[in-house]
mmCIF file of C-alpha atoms in Angstrom:
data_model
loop_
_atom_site.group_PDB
_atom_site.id
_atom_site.type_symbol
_atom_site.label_atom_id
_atom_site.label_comp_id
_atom_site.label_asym_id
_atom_site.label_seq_id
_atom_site.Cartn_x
_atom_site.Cartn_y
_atom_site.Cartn_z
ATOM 1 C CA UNK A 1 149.553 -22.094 18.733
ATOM 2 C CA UNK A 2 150.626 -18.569 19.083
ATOM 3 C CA UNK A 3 146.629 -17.920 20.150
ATOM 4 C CA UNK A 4 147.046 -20.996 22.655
ATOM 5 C CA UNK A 5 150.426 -19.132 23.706
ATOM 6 C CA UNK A 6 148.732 -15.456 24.176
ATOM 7 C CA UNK A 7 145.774 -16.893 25.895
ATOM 8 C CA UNK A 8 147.634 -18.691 29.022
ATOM 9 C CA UNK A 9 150.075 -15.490 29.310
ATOM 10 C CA UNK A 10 147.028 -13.753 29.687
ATOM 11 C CA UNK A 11 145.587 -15.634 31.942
ATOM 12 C CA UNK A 12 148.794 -15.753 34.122
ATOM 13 C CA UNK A 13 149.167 -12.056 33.957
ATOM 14 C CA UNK A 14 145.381 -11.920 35.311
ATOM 15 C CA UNK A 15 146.236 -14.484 38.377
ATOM 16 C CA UNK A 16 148.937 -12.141 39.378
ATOM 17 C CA UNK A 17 147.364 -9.333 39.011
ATOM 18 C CA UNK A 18 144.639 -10.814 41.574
ATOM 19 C CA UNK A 19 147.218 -11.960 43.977
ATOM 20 C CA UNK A 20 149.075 -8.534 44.240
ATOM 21 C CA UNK A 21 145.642 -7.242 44.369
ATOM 22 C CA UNK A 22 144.795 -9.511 47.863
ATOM 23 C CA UNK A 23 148.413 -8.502 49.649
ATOM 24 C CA UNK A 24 147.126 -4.940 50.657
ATOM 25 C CA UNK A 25 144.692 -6.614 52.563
ATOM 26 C CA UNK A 26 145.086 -7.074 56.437
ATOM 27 C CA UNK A 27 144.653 -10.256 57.908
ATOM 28 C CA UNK A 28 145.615 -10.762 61.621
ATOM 29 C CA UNK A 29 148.108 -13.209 62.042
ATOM 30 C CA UNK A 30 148.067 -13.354 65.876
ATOM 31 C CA UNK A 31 145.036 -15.710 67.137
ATOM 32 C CA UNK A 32 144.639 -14.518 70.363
ATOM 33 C CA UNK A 33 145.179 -11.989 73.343
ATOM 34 C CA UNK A 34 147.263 -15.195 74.512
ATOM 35 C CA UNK A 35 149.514 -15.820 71.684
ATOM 36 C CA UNK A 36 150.680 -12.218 72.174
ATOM 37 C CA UNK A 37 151.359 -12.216 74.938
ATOM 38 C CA UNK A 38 153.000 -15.242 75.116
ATOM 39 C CA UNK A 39 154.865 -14.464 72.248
ATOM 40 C CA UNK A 40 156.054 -11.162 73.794
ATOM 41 C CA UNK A 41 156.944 -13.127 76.590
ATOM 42 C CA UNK A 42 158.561 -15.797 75.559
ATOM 43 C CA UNK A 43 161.044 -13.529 73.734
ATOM 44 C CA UNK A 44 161.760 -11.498 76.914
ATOM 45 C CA UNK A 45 165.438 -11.524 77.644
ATOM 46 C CA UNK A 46 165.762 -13.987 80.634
ATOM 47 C CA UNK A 47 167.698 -11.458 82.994
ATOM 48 C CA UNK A 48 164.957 -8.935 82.878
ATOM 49 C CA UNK A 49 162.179 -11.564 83.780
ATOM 50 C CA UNK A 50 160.141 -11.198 86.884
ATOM 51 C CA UNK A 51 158.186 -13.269 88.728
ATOM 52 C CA UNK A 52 154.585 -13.005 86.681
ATOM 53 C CA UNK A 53 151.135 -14.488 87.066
ATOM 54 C CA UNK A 54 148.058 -14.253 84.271
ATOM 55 C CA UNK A 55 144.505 -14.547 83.251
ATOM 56 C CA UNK A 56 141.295 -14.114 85.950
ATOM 57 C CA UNK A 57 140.966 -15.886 88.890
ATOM 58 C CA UNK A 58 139.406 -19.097 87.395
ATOM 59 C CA UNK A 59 140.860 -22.351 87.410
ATOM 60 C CA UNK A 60 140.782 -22.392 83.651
ATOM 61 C CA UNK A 61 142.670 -19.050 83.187
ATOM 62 C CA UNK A 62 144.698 -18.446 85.830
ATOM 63 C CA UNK A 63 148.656 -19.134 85.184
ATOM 64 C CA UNK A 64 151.271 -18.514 87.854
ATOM 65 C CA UNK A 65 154.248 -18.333 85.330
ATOM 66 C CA UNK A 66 153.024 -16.232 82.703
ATOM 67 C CA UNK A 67 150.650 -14.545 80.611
ATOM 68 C CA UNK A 68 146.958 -16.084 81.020
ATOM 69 C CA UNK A 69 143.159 -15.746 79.708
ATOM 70 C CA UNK A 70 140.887 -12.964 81.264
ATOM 71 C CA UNK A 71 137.600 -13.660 80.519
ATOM 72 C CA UNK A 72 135.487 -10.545 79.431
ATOM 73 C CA UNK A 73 132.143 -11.289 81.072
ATOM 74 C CA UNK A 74 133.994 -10.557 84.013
ATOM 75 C CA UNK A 75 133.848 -6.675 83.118
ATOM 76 C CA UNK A 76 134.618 -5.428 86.975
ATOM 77 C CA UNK A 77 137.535 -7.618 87.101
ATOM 78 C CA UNK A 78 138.904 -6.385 83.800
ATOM 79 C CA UNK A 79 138.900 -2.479 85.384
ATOM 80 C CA UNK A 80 139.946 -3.301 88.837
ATOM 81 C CA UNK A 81 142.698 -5.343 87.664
ATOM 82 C CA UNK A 82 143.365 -4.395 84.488
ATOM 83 C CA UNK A 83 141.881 -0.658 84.075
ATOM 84 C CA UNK A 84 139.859 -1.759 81.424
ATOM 85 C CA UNK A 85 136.700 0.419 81.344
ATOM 86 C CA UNK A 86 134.114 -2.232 81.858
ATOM 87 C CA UNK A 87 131.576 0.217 79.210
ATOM 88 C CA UNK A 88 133.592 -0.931 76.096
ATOM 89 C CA UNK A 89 133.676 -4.514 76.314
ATOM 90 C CA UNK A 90 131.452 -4.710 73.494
ATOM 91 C CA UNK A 91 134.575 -3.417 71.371
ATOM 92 C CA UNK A 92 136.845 -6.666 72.393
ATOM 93 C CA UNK A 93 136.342 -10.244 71.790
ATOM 94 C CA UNK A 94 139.216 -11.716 73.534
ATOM 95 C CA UNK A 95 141.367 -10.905 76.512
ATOM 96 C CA UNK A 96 144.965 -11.659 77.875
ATOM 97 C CA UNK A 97 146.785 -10.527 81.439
ATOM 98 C CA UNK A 98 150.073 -10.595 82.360
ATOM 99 C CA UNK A 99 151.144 -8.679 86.101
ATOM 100 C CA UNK A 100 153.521 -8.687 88.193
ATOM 101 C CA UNK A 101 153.219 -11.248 91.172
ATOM 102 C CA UNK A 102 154.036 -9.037 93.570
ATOM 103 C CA UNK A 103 152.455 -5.677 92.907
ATOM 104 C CA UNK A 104 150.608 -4.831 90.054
ATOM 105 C CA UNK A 105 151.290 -1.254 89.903
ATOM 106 C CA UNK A 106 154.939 -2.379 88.888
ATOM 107 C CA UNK A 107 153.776 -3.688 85.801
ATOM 108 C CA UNK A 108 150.583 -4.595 84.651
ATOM 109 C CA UNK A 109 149.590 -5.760 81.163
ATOM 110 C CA UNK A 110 146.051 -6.580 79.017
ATOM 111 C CA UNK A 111 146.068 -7.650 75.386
ATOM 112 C CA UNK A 112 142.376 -7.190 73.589
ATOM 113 C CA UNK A 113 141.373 -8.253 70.487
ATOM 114 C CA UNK A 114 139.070 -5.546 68.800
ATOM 115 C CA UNK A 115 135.796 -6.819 67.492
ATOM 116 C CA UNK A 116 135.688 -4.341 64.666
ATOM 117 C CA UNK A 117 139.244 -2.378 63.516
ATOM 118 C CA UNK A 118 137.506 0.630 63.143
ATOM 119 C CA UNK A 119 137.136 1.034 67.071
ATOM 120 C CA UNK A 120 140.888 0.826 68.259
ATOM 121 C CA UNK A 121 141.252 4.570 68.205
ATOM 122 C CA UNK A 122 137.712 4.934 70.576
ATOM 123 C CA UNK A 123 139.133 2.212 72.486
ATOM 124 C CA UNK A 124 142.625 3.338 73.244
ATOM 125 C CA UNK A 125 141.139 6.769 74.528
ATOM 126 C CA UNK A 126 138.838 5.043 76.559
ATOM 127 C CA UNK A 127 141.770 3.126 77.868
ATOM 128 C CA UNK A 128 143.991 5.619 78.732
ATOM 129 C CA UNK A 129 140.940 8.141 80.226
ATOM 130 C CA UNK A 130 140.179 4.927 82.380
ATOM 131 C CA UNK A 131 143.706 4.203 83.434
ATOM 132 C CA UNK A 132 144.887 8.075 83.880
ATOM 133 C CA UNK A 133 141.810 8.728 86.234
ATOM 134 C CA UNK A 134 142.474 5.727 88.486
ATOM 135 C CA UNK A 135 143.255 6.074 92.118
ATOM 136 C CA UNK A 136 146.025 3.946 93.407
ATOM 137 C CA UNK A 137 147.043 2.112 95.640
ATOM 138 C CA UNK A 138 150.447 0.012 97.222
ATOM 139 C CA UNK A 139 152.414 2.530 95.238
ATOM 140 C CA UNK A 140 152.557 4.625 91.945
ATOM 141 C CA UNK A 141 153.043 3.027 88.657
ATOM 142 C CA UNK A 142 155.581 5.596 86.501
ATOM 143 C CA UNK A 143 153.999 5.017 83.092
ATOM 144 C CA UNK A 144 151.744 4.151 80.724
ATOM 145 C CA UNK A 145 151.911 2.661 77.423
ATOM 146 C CA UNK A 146 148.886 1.405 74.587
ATOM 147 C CA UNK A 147 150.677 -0.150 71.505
ATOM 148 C CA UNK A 148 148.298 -1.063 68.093
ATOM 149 C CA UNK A 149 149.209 -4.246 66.710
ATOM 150 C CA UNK A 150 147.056 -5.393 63.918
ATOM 151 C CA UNK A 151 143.779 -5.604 65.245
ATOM 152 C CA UNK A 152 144.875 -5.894 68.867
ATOM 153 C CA UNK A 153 145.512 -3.639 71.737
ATOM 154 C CA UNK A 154 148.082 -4.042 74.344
ATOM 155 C CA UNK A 155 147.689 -1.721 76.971
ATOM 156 C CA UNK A 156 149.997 -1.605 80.099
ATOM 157 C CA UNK A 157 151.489 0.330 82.820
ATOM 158 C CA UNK A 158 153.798 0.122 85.923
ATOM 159 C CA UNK A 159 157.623 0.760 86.467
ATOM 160 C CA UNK A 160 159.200 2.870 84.179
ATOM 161 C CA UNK A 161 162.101 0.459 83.373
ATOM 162 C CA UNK A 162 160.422 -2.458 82.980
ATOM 163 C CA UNK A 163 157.871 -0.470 80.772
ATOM 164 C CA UNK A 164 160.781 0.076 78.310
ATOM 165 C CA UNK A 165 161.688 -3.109 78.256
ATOM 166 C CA UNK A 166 158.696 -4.428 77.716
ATOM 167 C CA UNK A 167 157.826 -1.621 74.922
ATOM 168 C CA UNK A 168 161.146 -2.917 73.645
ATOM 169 C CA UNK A 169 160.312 -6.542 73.349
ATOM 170 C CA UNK A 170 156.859 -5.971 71.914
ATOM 171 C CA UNK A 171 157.870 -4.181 69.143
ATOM 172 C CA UNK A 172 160.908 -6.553 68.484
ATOM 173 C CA UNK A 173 158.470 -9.531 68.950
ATOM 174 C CA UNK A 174 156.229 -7.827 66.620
ATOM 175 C CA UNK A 175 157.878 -5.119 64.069
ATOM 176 C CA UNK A 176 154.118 -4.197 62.987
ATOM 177 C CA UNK A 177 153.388 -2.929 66.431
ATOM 178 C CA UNK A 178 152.869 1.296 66.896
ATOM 179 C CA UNK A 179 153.077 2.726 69.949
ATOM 180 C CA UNK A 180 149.719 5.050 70.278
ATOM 181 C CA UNK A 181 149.977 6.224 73.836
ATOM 182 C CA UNK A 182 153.011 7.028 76.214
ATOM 183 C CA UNK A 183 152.168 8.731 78.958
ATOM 184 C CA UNK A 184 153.782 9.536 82.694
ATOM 185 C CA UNK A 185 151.648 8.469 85.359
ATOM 186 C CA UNK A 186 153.421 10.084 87.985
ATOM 187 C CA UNK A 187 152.095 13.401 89.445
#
């Protein structure tokens, strides 16, 4: 009996052992560009909402009331409109807009999911080169801002107030999220 006893505590010490052993593991538990955003969004305090639109200019993607799909075939699309350089594509799998309806250098937002983990740091200094170097136009945004949050990026810029509050909902929305990049935008 006592061998009976001694074998079972052993094996329940093992099958702990193995479970502690799988928590330091990292498993995203966001499923898409989307959900981010729309989770980020959703929790956005209503009196600092503003009239938004998403996605690409498909029928399938585009949403006039919130965050939306960008397809990443679509590689000038995702630097003209979101200053995504169209060279690193091959890094995301999965895209997600959100901008403001009525000038995108007020605030303009892309959420990528990274094919391989290993790339966000290439990626986030491609993003920021691609987005400091841009030439604008209909106004100045004030600021940029590239936040890491599990295998995603979220990079966005425009108004510096509604930057912060976005920053500020993000990382509320999502307490794993690090801010990577903050940078001012205006000369």
């Amino acid at each position: 009996m006592k061998r009976i006893l001694a074998v079972l505590m052993a094996a329940m010490l093992m099958l702990s052992l193995v479970a502690c052993g799988g928590a330091g593991k990292t498993e995203s538990t966001i499923a898409s560009p989307l959900e981010l955003l729309n989770t980020v969004w959703a929790a956005y305090p209503e009196d600092q909402k503003f009239a938004v639109a998403g996605g690409d200019m498909t029928e399938a993607n585009m949403n006039m009331e919130g965050p939306g799909v960008y397809g990443i075939e679509d590689t000038e699309g995702l630097d003209a409109s979101l200053g995504f350089p169209a060279a690193s594509v091959a890094k995301i799998d999965g895209a997600a807009s959100l901008m403001h309806m009525m000038n995108a250098n007020t605030f303009t937002c892309g959420a990528y999911h990274l094919v391989k983990a290993e790339d966000k740091d290439a990626l986030v200094s491609e993003l920021k080169e691609n987005i400091m170097n841009r030439q604008w136009m209909c106004g100045f945004p004030d600021k940029l801002v590239i936040v890491s949050v599990e295998d995603y990026v979220v990079a966005y810029f425009g108004n510096a107030e509604i930057i912060a509050n976005f920053t500020t909902t993000l990382t509320t929305a999502y307490t794993q999220a690090t801010v990577v990049c903050e940078e001012s935008l205006v000369a």
